XYZ file of N, CA and C in Angstrom:
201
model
N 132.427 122.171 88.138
C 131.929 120.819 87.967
C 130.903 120.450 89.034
N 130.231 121.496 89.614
C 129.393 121.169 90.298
C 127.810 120.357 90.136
N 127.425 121.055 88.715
C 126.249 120.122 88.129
C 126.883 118.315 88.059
N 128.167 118.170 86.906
C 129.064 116.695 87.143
C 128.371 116.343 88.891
N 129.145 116.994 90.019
C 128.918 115.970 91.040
C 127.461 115.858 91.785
N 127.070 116.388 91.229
C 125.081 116.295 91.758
C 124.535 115.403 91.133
N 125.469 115.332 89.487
C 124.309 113.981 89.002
C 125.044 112.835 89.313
N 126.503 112.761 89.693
C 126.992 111.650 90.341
C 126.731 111.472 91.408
N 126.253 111.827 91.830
C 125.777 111.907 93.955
C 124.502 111.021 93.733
N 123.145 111.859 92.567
C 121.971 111.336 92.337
C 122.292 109.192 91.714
N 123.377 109.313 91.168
C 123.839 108.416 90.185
C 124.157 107.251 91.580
N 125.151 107.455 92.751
C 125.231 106.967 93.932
C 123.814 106.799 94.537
N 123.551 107.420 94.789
C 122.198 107.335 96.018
C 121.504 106.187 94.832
N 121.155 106.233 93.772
C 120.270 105.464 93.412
C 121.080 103.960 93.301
N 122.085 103.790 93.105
C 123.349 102.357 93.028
C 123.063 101.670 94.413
N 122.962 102.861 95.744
C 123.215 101.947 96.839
C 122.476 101.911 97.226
N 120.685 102.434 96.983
C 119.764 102.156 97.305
C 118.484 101.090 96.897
N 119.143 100.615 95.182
C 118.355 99.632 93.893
C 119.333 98.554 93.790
N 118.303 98.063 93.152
C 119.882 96.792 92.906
C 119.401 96.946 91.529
N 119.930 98.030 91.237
C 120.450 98.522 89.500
C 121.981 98.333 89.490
N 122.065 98.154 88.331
C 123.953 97.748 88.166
C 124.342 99.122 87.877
N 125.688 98.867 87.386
C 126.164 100.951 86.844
C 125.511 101.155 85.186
N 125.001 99.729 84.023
C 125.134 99.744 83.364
C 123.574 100.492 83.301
N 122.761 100.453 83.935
C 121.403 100.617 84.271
C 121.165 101.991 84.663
N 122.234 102.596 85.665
C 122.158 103.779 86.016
C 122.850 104.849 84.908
N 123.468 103.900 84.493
C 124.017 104.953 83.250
C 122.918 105.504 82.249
N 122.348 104.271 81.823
C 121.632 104.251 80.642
C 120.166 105.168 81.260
N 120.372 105.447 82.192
C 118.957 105.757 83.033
C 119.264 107.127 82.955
N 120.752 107.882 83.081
C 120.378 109.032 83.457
C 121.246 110.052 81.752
N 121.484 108.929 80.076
C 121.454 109.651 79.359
C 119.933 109.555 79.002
N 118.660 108.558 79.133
C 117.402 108.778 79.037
C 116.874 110.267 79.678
N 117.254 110.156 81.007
C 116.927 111.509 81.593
C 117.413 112.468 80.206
N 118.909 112.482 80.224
C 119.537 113.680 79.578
C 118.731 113.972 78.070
N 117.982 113.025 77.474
C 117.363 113.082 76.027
C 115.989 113.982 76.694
N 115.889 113.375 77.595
C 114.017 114.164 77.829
C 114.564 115.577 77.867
N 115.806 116.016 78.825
C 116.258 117.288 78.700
C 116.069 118.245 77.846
N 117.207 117.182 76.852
C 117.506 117.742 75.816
C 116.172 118.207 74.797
N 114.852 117.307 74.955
C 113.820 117.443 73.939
C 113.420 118.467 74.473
N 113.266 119.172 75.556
C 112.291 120.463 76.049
C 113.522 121.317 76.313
N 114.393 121.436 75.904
C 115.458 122.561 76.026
C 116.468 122.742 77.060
N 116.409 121.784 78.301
C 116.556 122.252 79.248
C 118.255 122.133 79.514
N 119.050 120.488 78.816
C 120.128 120.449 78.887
C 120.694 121.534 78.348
N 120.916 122.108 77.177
C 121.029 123.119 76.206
C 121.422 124.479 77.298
N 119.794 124.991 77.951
C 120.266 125.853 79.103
C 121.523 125.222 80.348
N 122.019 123.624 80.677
C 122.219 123.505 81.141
C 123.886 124.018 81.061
N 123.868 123.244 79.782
C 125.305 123.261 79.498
C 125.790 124.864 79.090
N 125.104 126.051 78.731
C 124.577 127.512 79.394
C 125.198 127.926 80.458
N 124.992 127.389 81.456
C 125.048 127.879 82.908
C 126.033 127.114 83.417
N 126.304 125.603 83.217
C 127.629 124.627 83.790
C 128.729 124.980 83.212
N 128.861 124.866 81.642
C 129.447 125.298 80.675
C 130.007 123.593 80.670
N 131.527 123.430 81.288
C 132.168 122.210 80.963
C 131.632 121.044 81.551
N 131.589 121.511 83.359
C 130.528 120.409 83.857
C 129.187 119.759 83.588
N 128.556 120.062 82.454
C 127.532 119.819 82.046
C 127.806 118.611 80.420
N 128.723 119.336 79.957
C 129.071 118.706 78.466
C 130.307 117.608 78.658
N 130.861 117.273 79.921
C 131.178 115.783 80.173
C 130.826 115.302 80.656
N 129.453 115.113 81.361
C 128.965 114.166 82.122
C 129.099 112.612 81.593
N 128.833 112.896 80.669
C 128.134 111.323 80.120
C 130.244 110.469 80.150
N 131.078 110.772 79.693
C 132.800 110.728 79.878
C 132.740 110.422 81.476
N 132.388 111.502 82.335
C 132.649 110.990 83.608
C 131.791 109.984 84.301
N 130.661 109.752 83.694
C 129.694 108.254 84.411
C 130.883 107.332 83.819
N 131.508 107.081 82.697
C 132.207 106.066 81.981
C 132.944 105.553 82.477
N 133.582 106.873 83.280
C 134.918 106.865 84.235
C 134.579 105.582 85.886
N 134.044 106.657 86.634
C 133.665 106.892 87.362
C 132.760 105.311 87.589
N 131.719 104.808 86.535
C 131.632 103.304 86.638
C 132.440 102.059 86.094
N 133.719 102.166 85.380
C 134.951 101.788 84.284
C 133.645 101.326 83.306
N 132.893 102.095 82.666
C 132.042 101.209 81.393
C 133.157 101.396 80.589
N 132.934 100.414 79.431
C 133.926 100.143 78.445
C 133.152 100.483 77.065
């Protein structure tokens, strides 16, 4: 789950550095995950992470209580 805590680290640093809410950072980093996904790159991601890659979006949910 090492990819998971890099994009939660990136997901932190940007919370305590913006005055973005969690609902903002969320939505910010499945945008990231679509650009990914359009040039291939999540695809390789979830490749190489395997599980840590294909729950991310479950653990932002967590991790900010979105509902």
């Amino acid at each position: 789950f090492l990819f998971t805590g890099i994009v939660c680290l990136i997901g932190q640093i940007i919370l305590d550095n913006t005055n973005l809410t969690p609902g903002h950072v969320n939505t910010m980093l499945v945008i990231i995950t679509i650009i990914l996904e359009m040039f291939g790159l999540y695809s390789w991601c979830i490749n190489v992470f395997q599980a840590g890659a294909s729950v991310l979006i479950l653990i932002l949910r967590l991790l900010y209580n979105i509902v």
